[in-house]
Coordinates of C-alpha atoms and ligand atoms in Angstrom, one line a residue:
M1 CA -116.8 54.9 19.0
G2 CA -114.6 53.8 16.2
R3 CA -112.7 56.7 14.6
E4 CA -114.2 59.4 16.7
R5 CA -111.6 61.6 18.2
A6 CA -111.3 64.2 21.0
F7 CA -108.9 66.7 22.0
R8 CA -108.7 69.4 24.5
T9 CA -108.5 73.1 23.3
R10 CA -106.2 75.7 24.5
E11 CA -108.9 77.0 26.7
G12 CA -109.2 73.5 28.2
R13 CA -112.6 72.6 26.6
L14 CA -113.1 69.1 25.4
Q15 CA -114.0 68.9 21.7
S16 CA -114.8 65.9 19.6
W17 CA -115.7 65.3 16.0
L18 CA -116.1 62.5 13.6
P19 CA -114.0 62.7 10.5
L20 CA -116.0 63.6 7.4
R21 CA -115.9 60.5 5.1
L22 CA -117.3 62.3 1.8
P23 CA -114.9 62.4 -0.9
P24 CA -113.8 66.1 -1.5
H25 CA -115.8 67.8 -4.3
R26 CA -114.6 70.6 -6.3
A27 CA -116.9 72.7 -8.7
S28 CA -116.8 76.1 -10.3
S29 CA -118.6 79.0 -8.4
S30 CA -121.2 79.1 -11.2
T31 CA -122.0 75.4 -10.8
L32 CA -122.2 75.8 -7.0
A33 CA -124.4 78.9 -7.5
G34 CA -126.8 76.6 -9.4
A35 CA -126.9 73.9 -6.7
Y36 CA -126.9 76.5 -3.7
P37 CA -128.4 79.7 -5.3
F38 CA -128.0 81.7 -2.0
L39 CA -124.4 80.6 -1.3
S40 CA -122.4 82.2 -4.1
P41 CA -123.6 85.3 -5.8
P42 CA -121.3 88.3 -5.3
P43 CA -123.1 91.4 -4.2
P44 CA -124.5 93.6 -7.0
P45 CA -121.6 95.5 -8.6
V46 CA -122.8 98.9 -7.4
D47 CA -121.9 101.0 -4.3
R48 CA -125.1 103.1 -4.1
A49 CA -127.9 103.3 -3.1
F50 CA -127.5 101.4 0.2
V51 CA -130.4 99.1 0.9
G52 CA -129.3 96.9 3.9
T53 CA -127.4 93.7 4.4
D54 CA -127.4 90.3 2.6
A55 CA -129.2 88.0 5.1
L56 CA -126.9 85.1 4.2
T57 CA -123.5 86.7 4.0
G58 CA -123.9 89.8 6.0
E59 CA -122.5 91.8 3.2
R60 CA -123.5 95.4 2.5
F61 CA -126.3 95.4 -0.3
A62 CA -126.8 98.4 -2.6
F63 CA -129.1 98.8 -5.5
D64 CA -129.1 101.4 -8.3
P65 CA -131.0 100.2 -11.5
W66 CA -129.1 102.6 -13.6
D67 CA -125.7 101.7 -12.5
L68 CA -126.7 97.9 -12.6
Y69 CA -128.1 98.3 -16.1
A70 CA -124.9 100.1 -17.2
A71 CA -122.8 97.3 -15.7
G72 CA -124.9 94.7 -17.7
A73 CA -126.2 93.1 -14.5
L74 CA -129.9 94.1 -15.5
T75 CA -131.7 93.9 -18.7
N76 CA -134.0 96.8 -17.8
P77 CA -134.1 99.2 -14.7
N78 CA -137.8 98.3 -13.7
V79 CA -138.6 96.7 -10.5
L80 CA -141.6 94.7 -9.4
L81 CA -142.2 94.6 -5.5
A82 CA -144.7 92.3 -4.0
G83 CA -145.6 91.3 -0.6
V84 CA -148.6 91.2 2.0
I85 CA -149.6 94.3 3.7
G86 CA -147.4 95.6 6.4
Q87 CA -144.2 93.9 5.4
G88 CA -142.3 97.0 4.5
K89 CA -142.8 97.4 0.7
S90 CA -143.6 101.1 0.9
A91 CA -140.9 101.5 3.5
L92 CA -138.3 100.1 1.1
A93 CA -139.6 102.2 -1.9
K94 CA -139.5 105.3 0.2
S95 CA -136.1 104.9 1.5
L96 CA -134.7 103.9 -1.8
A97 CA -136.3 107.1 -3.1
I98 CA -134.7 109.3 -0.4
R99 CA -131.4 107.7 -0.8
S100 CA -131.4 107.9 -4.6
I101 CA -132.3 111.6 -4.4
A102 CA -129.0 112.0 -2.3
Y103 CA -127.1 111.4 -5.5
G104 CA -129.3 113.3 -8.0
R105 CA -132.0 110.9 -9.1
R106 CA -135.4 112.3 -9.1
V107 CA -138.7 110.6 -7.9
Y108 CA -142.1 110.8 -9.3
V109 CA -145.2 109.2 -7.6
P110 CA -148.0 109.5 -10.1
A111 CA -150.8 108.4 -7.9
D112 CA -150.5 108.2 -4.1
P113 CA -154.0 106.7 -3.1
K114 CA -153.2 106.5 0.7
G115 CA -151.6 109.9 0.9
E116 CA -148.5 108.4 2.6
W117 CA -145.9 109.8 0.3
A118 CA -146.5 113.6 0.9
V119 CA -144.5 113.4 4.2
V120 CA -141.6 111.9 2.2
A121 CA -141.8 114.7 -0.4
D122 CA -141.8 117.2 2.4
A123 CA -138.8 115.7 4.0
V124 CA -136.7 115.8 0.8
G125 CA -138.0 119.3 -0.2
G126 CA -140.2 117.9 -3.0
T127 CA -143.5 118.9 -4.4
V128 CA -146.9 117.5 -3.4
V129 CA -149.9 118.2 -5.6
R130 CA -153.1 117.2 -3.7
L131 CA -156.3 116.9 -5.6
A132 CA -159.5 117.1 -3.7
A133 CA -163.1 118.1 -4.6
G134 CA -163.5 121.8 -3.7
S135 CA -159.8 122.5 -3.5
A136 CA -158.3 125.3 -5.6
T137 CA -155.7 123.0 -7.2
R138 CA -156.5 121.9 -10.8
I139 CA -154.4 120.1 -13.3
N140 CA -154.9 120.2 -17.1
P141 CA -154.5 116.7 -18.5
L142 CA -154.0 118.0 -21.9
D143 CA -150.8 119.9 -20.9
A144 CA -148.7 118.6 -23.7
A145 CA -145.3 117.0 -22.9
S146 CA -143.9 117.7 -26.4
S147 CA -143.5 121.1 -28.2
D148 CA -143.8 119.1 -31.5
P149 CA -147.4 119.5 -32.5
V150 CA -147.7 116.0 -34.0
T151 CA -146.3 114.3 -30.9
A152 CA -148.4 116.6 -28.6
H153 CA -151.5 115.6 -30.6
G154 CA -150.7 112.0 -30.2
Q155 CA -150.2 112.3 -26.4
R156 CA -153.4 114.2 -25.9
L157 CA -155.3 111.8 -28.1
R158 CA -154.1 108.9 -26.0
L159 CA -155.2 110.6 -22.9
L160 CA -158.7 111.5 -24.1
T161 CA -159.1 107.9 -25.5
A162 CA -158.0 106.4 -22.1
L163 CA -160.3 108.8 -20.3
A164 CA -163.3 108.0 -22.4
E165 CA -162.6 104.2 -22.2
A166 CA -162.1 104.3 -18.4
T167 CA -165.5 106.2 -18.0
L168 CA -167.4 104.1 -20.5
G169 CA -165.9 100.8 -19.5
R170 CA -165.4 99.7 -23.1
P171 CA -162.9 100.2 -25.9
L172 CA -163.8 103.0 -28.4
G173 CA -165.1 102.0 -31.9
P174 CA -163.3 103.4 -35.1
P175 CA -166.0 106.1 -35.7
E176 CA -165.5 107.3 -32.0
H177 CA -161.8 107.4 -32.6
S178 CA -162.2 109.6 -35.6
A179 CA -164.7 111.8 -33.7
V180 CA -162.3 112.5 -30.8
D181 CA -159.3 113.0 -33.2
A182 CA -161.3 115.6 -35.2
A183 CA -162.7 117.3 -32.1
L184 CA -159.2 117.6 -30.6
R185 CA -157.8 119.1 -33.8
A186 CA -160.6 121.6 -34.1
A187 CA -160.3 122.6 -30.3
V188 CA -156.5 123.2 -30.7
I189 CA -157.0 125.4 -33.7
A190 CA -159.8 127.3 -31.8
C191 CA -157.6 127.8 -28.8
G192 CA -154.8 129.4 -30.9
D193 CA -151.9 130.3 -28.4
R194 CA -153.8 129.1 -25.4
Q195 CA -153.4 125.5 -24.0
V196 CA -156.3 123.3 -25.0
T197 CA -158.5 122.1 -22.1
I198 CA -161.2 119.4 -21.6
P199 CA -164.1 121.9 -22.0
D200 CA -162.6 123.0 -25.4
V201 CA -162.7 119.5 -26.6
A202 CA -166.2 118.9 -25.2
A203 CA -167.4 122.0 -27.2
T204 CA -165.9 120.8 -30.5
L205 CA -167.4 117.2 -29.9
A206 CA -170.8 118.8 -29.4
E207 CA -170.6 120.9 -32.5
P208 CA -168.1 119.1 -34.9
D209 CA -166.4 121.0 -37.7
R210 CA -168.1 120.7 -41.0
D211 CA -165.0 120.7 -43.2
S212 CA -163.2 118.1 -41.2
A213 CA -166.3 115.9 -41.2
S214 CA -166.7 116.1 -45.0
A215 CA -162.9 115.6 -45.4
D216 CA -163.4 112.3 -43.5
G217 CA -166.3 111.3 -45.7
T218 CA -169.0 111.8 -43.0
T219 CA -171.6 114.5 -42.1
V220 CA -171.8 116.8 -39.1
L221 CA -174.9 114.9 -38.1
E222 CA -173.2 111.5 -38.1
R223 CA -170.1 112.9 -36.4
T224 CA -172.3 114.4 -33.6
A225 CA -173.8 110.9 -33.1
D226 CA -170.4 109.2 -33.1
G227 CA -169.2 111.6 -30.5
R228 CA -172.2 111.4 -28.1
D229 CA -171.0 108.8 -25.6
L230 CA -167.5 110.4 -25.6
L231 CA -169.2 113.8 -24.7
H232 CA -171.1 112.2 -21.8
A233 CA -167.8 110.5 -20.7
I234 CA -165.7 113.7 -20.5
R235 CA -168.6 115.9 -19.2
R236 CA -168.1 114.1 -16.0
L237 CA -164.9 116.1 -15.6
I238 CA -166.8 119.3 -16.2
R239 CA -170.1 119.1 -14.4
G240 CA -169.9 115.7 -12.6
D241 CA -168.2 114.4 -9.5
L242 CA -164.8 115.4 -10.8
A243 CA -165.7 118.9 -11.8
G244 CA -162.9 121.6 -10.9
L245 CA -160.1 119.1 -10.8
F246 CA -159.2 118.6 -14.6
D247 CA -161.4 121.1 -16.5
G248 CA -159.3 124.2 -17.0
P249 CA -155.7 125.4 -17.2
S250 CA -153.3 124.0 -14.6
T251 CA -153.0 125.9 -11.5
V252 CA -149.7 124.3 -10.6
T253 CA -146.5 124.0 -12.7
V254 CA -143.9 121.4 -12.0
D255 CA -140.6 122.8 -11.1
Q256 CA -138.2 120.7 -13.2
D257 CA -135.6 120.8 -10.4
T258 CA -137.9 119.3 -7.7
P259 CA -136.3 116.2 -6.3
M260 CA -139.7 114.4 -5.9
L261 CA -143.2 115.0 -7.3
V262 CA -146.1 113.3 -5.5
L263 CA -149.7 113.4 -6.7
D264 CA -151.8 112.9 -3.6
L265 CA -155.2 111.4 -4.5
S266 CA -156.1 110.1 -1.1
A267 CA -159.2 112.5 -0.9
L268 CA -160.8 110.7 -3.9
D269 CA -163.1 107.9 -3.6
D270 CA -162.3 104.6 -5.4
E271 CA -164.2 105.1 -8.6
P272 CA -163.3 108.7 -9.4
L273 CA -159.7 107.9 -8.3
A274 CA -159.5 105.6 -11.4
I275 CA -160.5 108.4 -13.7
A276 CA -158.3 110.9 -11.8
M277 CA -155.4 108.5 -12.2
T278 CA -156.0 108.4 -15.9
C279 CA -155.9 112.3 -16.2
A280 CA -153.1 112.7 -13.7
A281 CA -150.9 110.0 -15.5
G282 CA -150.8 112.2 -18.7
W283 CA -150.0 115.4 -16.7
V284 CA -147.2 113.6 -14.6
E285 CA -145.9 112.0 -17.8
S286 CA -145.5 115.5 -19.4
A287 CA -143.4 116.4 -16.3
I288 CA -141.5 113.2 -16.4
V289 CA -140.4 113.3 -20.1
A290 CA -139.5 117.0 -20.2
P291 CA -136.0 117.5 -21.5
G292 CA -133.3 117.4 -18.9
T293 CA -135.0 115.4 -16.2
G294 CA -132.4 112.8 -16.1
P295 CA -132.6 109.4 -14.3
A296 CA -135.9 109.2 -12.3
W297 CA -137.8 106.7 -10.4
V298 CA -141.5 106.5 -11.3
I299 CA -143.2 104.6 -8.3
Y300 CA -146.5 103.0 -8.5
D301 CA -147.4 102.2 -4.9
E302 CA -150.6 100.3 -4.4
A303 CA -150.4 99.5 -8.1
W304 CA -153.2 97.0 -8.0
R305 CA -155.7 99.8 -8.1
V306 CA -154.1 100.9 -11.5
L307 CA -154.1 97.5 -12.7
R308 CA -157.9 97.2 -12.5
L309 CA -158.3 99.5 -15.5
E310 CA -157.2 98.3 -18.9
P311 CA -156.7 101.9 -20.3
L312 CA -154.4 102.7 -17.4
V313 CA -152.4 99.4 -17.9
R314 CA -152.1 100.3 -21.6
R315 CA -150.9 103.8 -20.8
M316 CA -148.6 102.4 -18.2
Q317 CA -147.1 99.9 -20.7
A318 CA -146.6 102.5 -23.3
Q319 CA -144.8 104.6 -20.8
W320 CA -142.6 101.7 -19.7
K321 CA -141.6 101.2 -23.3
L322 CA -140.2 104.6 -23.3
A323 CA -138.5 104.2 -19.9
R324 CA -135.1 103.5 -21.2
A325 CA -135.2 106.5 -23.7
Y326 CA -136.0 108.8 -20.8
G327 CA -133.8 107.1 -18.2
L328 CA -136.8 106.1 -16.1
A329 CA -137.0 103.2 -13.8
N330 CA -140.5 102.2 -12.9
M331 CA -141.4 100.4 -9.7
L332 CA -144.6 98.5 -9.5
I333 CA -145.8 97.7 -6.0
L334 CA -148.3 94.9 -5.4
H335 CA -149.7 92.7 -2.6
R336 CA -149.4 89.5 -4.6
L337 CA -148.5 88.4 -8.1
S338 CA -152.1 87.2 -8.6
D339 CA -153.0 90.9 -8.7
L340 CA -151.7 90.7 -12.2
D341 CA -154.2 87.9 -13.0
A342 CA -157.0 90.3 -11.9
V343 CA -156.4 92.4 -15.1
G344 CA -159.1 91.7 -17.6
D345 CA -160.3 88.1 -18.5
A346 CA -158.1 85.2 -19.1
G347 CA -156.5 85.4 -22.5
S348 CA -157.6 89.0 -23.0
R349 CA -155.2 91.8 -24.3
A350 CA -155.4 93.5 -21.0
R351 CA -154.1 90.3 -19.3
S352 CA -151.2 89.9 -21.7
L353 CA -150.3 93.6 -21.1
A354 CA -150.1 93.0 -17.4
A355 CA -148.0 89.9 -18.0
G356 CA -145.8 92.1 -20.2
L357 CA -145.3 94.6 -17.3
L358 CA -144.0 91.8 -15.2
A359 CA -141.6 90.6 -17.9
D360 CA -140.3 94.1 -18.2
C361 CA -139.2 94.1 -14.7
S362 CA -135.6 92.8 -14.6
T363 CA -135.5 93.0 -10.7
R364 CA -138.3 91.3 -8.7
I365 CA -138.3 91.8 -5.1
V366 CA -140.7 89.5 -3.1
Y367 CA -141.6 90.1 0.6
R368 CA -143.6 87.6 2.5
Q369 CA -146.4 85.9 0.6
E370 CA -149.4 84.1 2.0
S371 CA -149.0 80.3 1.5
D372 CA -151.8 80.2 -1.1
Q373 CA -149.9 82.7 -3.1
V374 CA -146.7 80.8 -3.2
A375 CA -147.5 78.7 -6.2
T376 CA -148.5 81.7 -8.3
A377 CA -145.3 83.6 -7.3
V378 CA -143.0 80.6 -8.0
A379 CA -144.7 80.2 -11.5
A380 CA -144.7 83.9 -12.3
L381 CA -141.1 84.7 -11.2
G382 CA -139.6 81.2 -12.0
L383 CA -138.3 80.8 -8.6
S384 CA -136.1 77.8 -7.4
T385 CA -137.4 75.5 -4.6
T386 CA -134.9 77.0 -2.2
E387 CA -136.3 80.5 -3.0
R388 CA -139.9 79.2 -2.7
D389 CA -139.3 77.8 0.7
V390 CA -138.1 81.3 1.9
L391 CA -141.2 83.1 0.8
T392 CA -143.5 82.3 3.6
A393 CA -140.9 82.8 6.3
L394 CA -139.6 86.1 5.4
P395 CA -139.8 88.6 8.5
R396 CA -140.9 92.2 8.1
G397 CA -138.3 94.3 6.1
T398 CA -136.7 91.3 4.6
G399 CA -137.2 90.4 0.9
L400 CA -136.0 87.9 -1.7
W401 CA -134.3 90.0 -4.5
S402 CA -134.3 88.2 -7.8
M403 CA -132.2 89.5 -10.5
P404 CA -131.1 87.9 -13.8
G405 CA -128.8 84.9 -12.8
R406 CA -128.7 85.8 -9.1
S407 CA -130.9 86.0 -6.0
Y408 CA -130.4 87.5 -2.5
V409 CA -132.3 87.7 0.7
V410 CA -131.8 91.2 2.0
H411 CA -132.6 92.9 5.3
H412 CA -133.6 96.4 4.6
L413 CA -132.1 98.7 7.2
L414 CA -133.7 102.0 8.1
H415 CA -132.2 104.9 9.8
P416 CA -134.1 106.1 12.8
D417 CA -134.6 109.4 11.0
E418 CA -136.1 107.6 8.0
L419 CA -138.3 105.6 10.3
A420 CA -139.8 108.7 11.7
V421 CA -140.9 109.6 8.2
L422 CA -142.0 106.2 7.0
D423 CA -143.8 104.8 10.0
T424 CA -147.1 104.0 8.6
D425 CA -147.9 101.8 11.7
Q426 CA -147.8 105.1 13.7
A427 CA -150.7 106.5 11.6
F428 CA -152.5 103.3 12.2
R429 CA -151.9 103.4 16.0
F430 CA -153.1 106.9 16.3
A431 CA -156.2 106.2 14.2
T432 CA -157.1 103.2 16.3
A433 CA -155.9 104.8 19.6
D434 CA -158.4 104.6 22.5
P435 CA -160.6 107.8 22.1
T436 CA -160.8 108.1 25.9
G437 CA -157.1 109.0 26.0
G438 CA -155.6 105.5 26.6
S439 CA -152.1 105.1 25.2
P440 CA -151.8 103.8 21.7
C441 CA -151.0 100.2 21.4
Ligands
ADP1 N1 -136.8 97.5 7.3 C1 -137.7 97.8 8.3 N2 -137.2 98.0 9.6 C2 -138.0 98.5 10.5 N3 -139.3 98.8 10.5 C3 -139.9 98.6 9.2 C4 -139.1 98.2 8.1 N4 -139.9 98.0 6.9 C5 -141.1 98.5 7.4 N5 -141.1 98.8 8.7 C6 -142.3 99.3 9.4 O1 -143.3 98.5 9.1 C7 -144.5 99.2 8.9 C8 -145.3 98.8 7.7 O2 -144.4 99.1 6.6 P1 -145.0 99.5 5.1 O3 -143.9 99.8 4.4 O4 -146.1 100.5 5.3 O5 -145.7 98.2 4.7 P2 -146.4 97.8 3.4 O6 -146.3 98.9 2.3 O7 -145.7 96.5 2.9 O8 -147.8 97.6 3.7 C9 -144.1 100.6 8.9 O9 -144.6 101.3 10.1 C10 -142.6 100.6 8.9 O10 -142.1 101.7 9.7
MG2 MG1 -147.5 100.2 1.4

């Protein structure tokens, strides 16, 4: 028994304790934060947008990448969000979107492969553009974002190059670059005041301009040969399986005041989806970077699909570089960090582009990971051992938020009204419900 003591509390209960024999230890809060990363960080210095509660302190947790960037707490506003299916990644992204719109942010979803964002856009009075074979909706990927002809030419050229590379599955050679550049210039001149379209470029690729060919030290015959593969690649949009979606003037214009723009690509199969994403990315970009747009989220849900295509990764990276200039915060949603390793071959340029995207995300939110993914996540995100241990035990709706110099475990709280809009389980339940009329599970 020794020095054990006991006493009776005011309520009459008997309590006992052993005196603590450790010498008292004093340290600064920053030292303690290093030793016990979850104990000390103060909440992020913002009061909007509400996310939920800090799982360890119970404090209110809010996140606004623009305010945090302005406060010097983030080095960039981009966010990576990873976690196994069904953990609440989309729910978090959607409710952050809805809550951010409430104080004037805009939201763009450049590709919604599962068609689950349309309901969110409808709920906030946003715009949904749905592309499907046979529908009357068409967008012109060559709609230029810039009114400056030189910038507009660059934007269109990047789009055409990405499109051809995505279709051909290889990078373009220098003669092909010259061919597409000349074809685009000739098409723009031929169109005059009208917006140039994909069929206009196909026409000038098929019949190159003599003067521009000789100015470039080549002949019409050689230039036609240089553009042959390109022509086949972009013809797919005119006569192939994607005909009618991208081969004429846009039938929809983006209302600059719309709080949310969603491009629903859920009706497209996997392979055309990638081409459609390439075309759509340019069109959405022109909406995003239009003057006066203000701070906006650009959310790539199910981003692993985009990451399979190097030209798309390249476009994405170029757009991320511009993010700060245009006040954009990109959010990349993946299942696991190893999705980034699926880009290109080891050591390839594509792989380093994907790694660059990760490096450009100052905030990393990790939802539950499969145990075989933990090592990748720890290495990619530089997590501490305490953080590592949390990764496989996180319940649904709870994530590890890692920001420069601080980490949190956060319970994302959903309002019942939000849940009604975001419940993807409900769609699953109805899809798998007993066809004989039994109640959904
Ligand atoms: N924080 C939360 N609280 C309650 N339910 C949630 C929460 N997050 C997600 N859910 C529910 O979990 C289901 C799956 O979420 P979802 O966001 O679609 O997962 P993921 O995108 O990770 O596959 C949805 O039906 C959603 O309503
Ligand atoms: Mg999801």
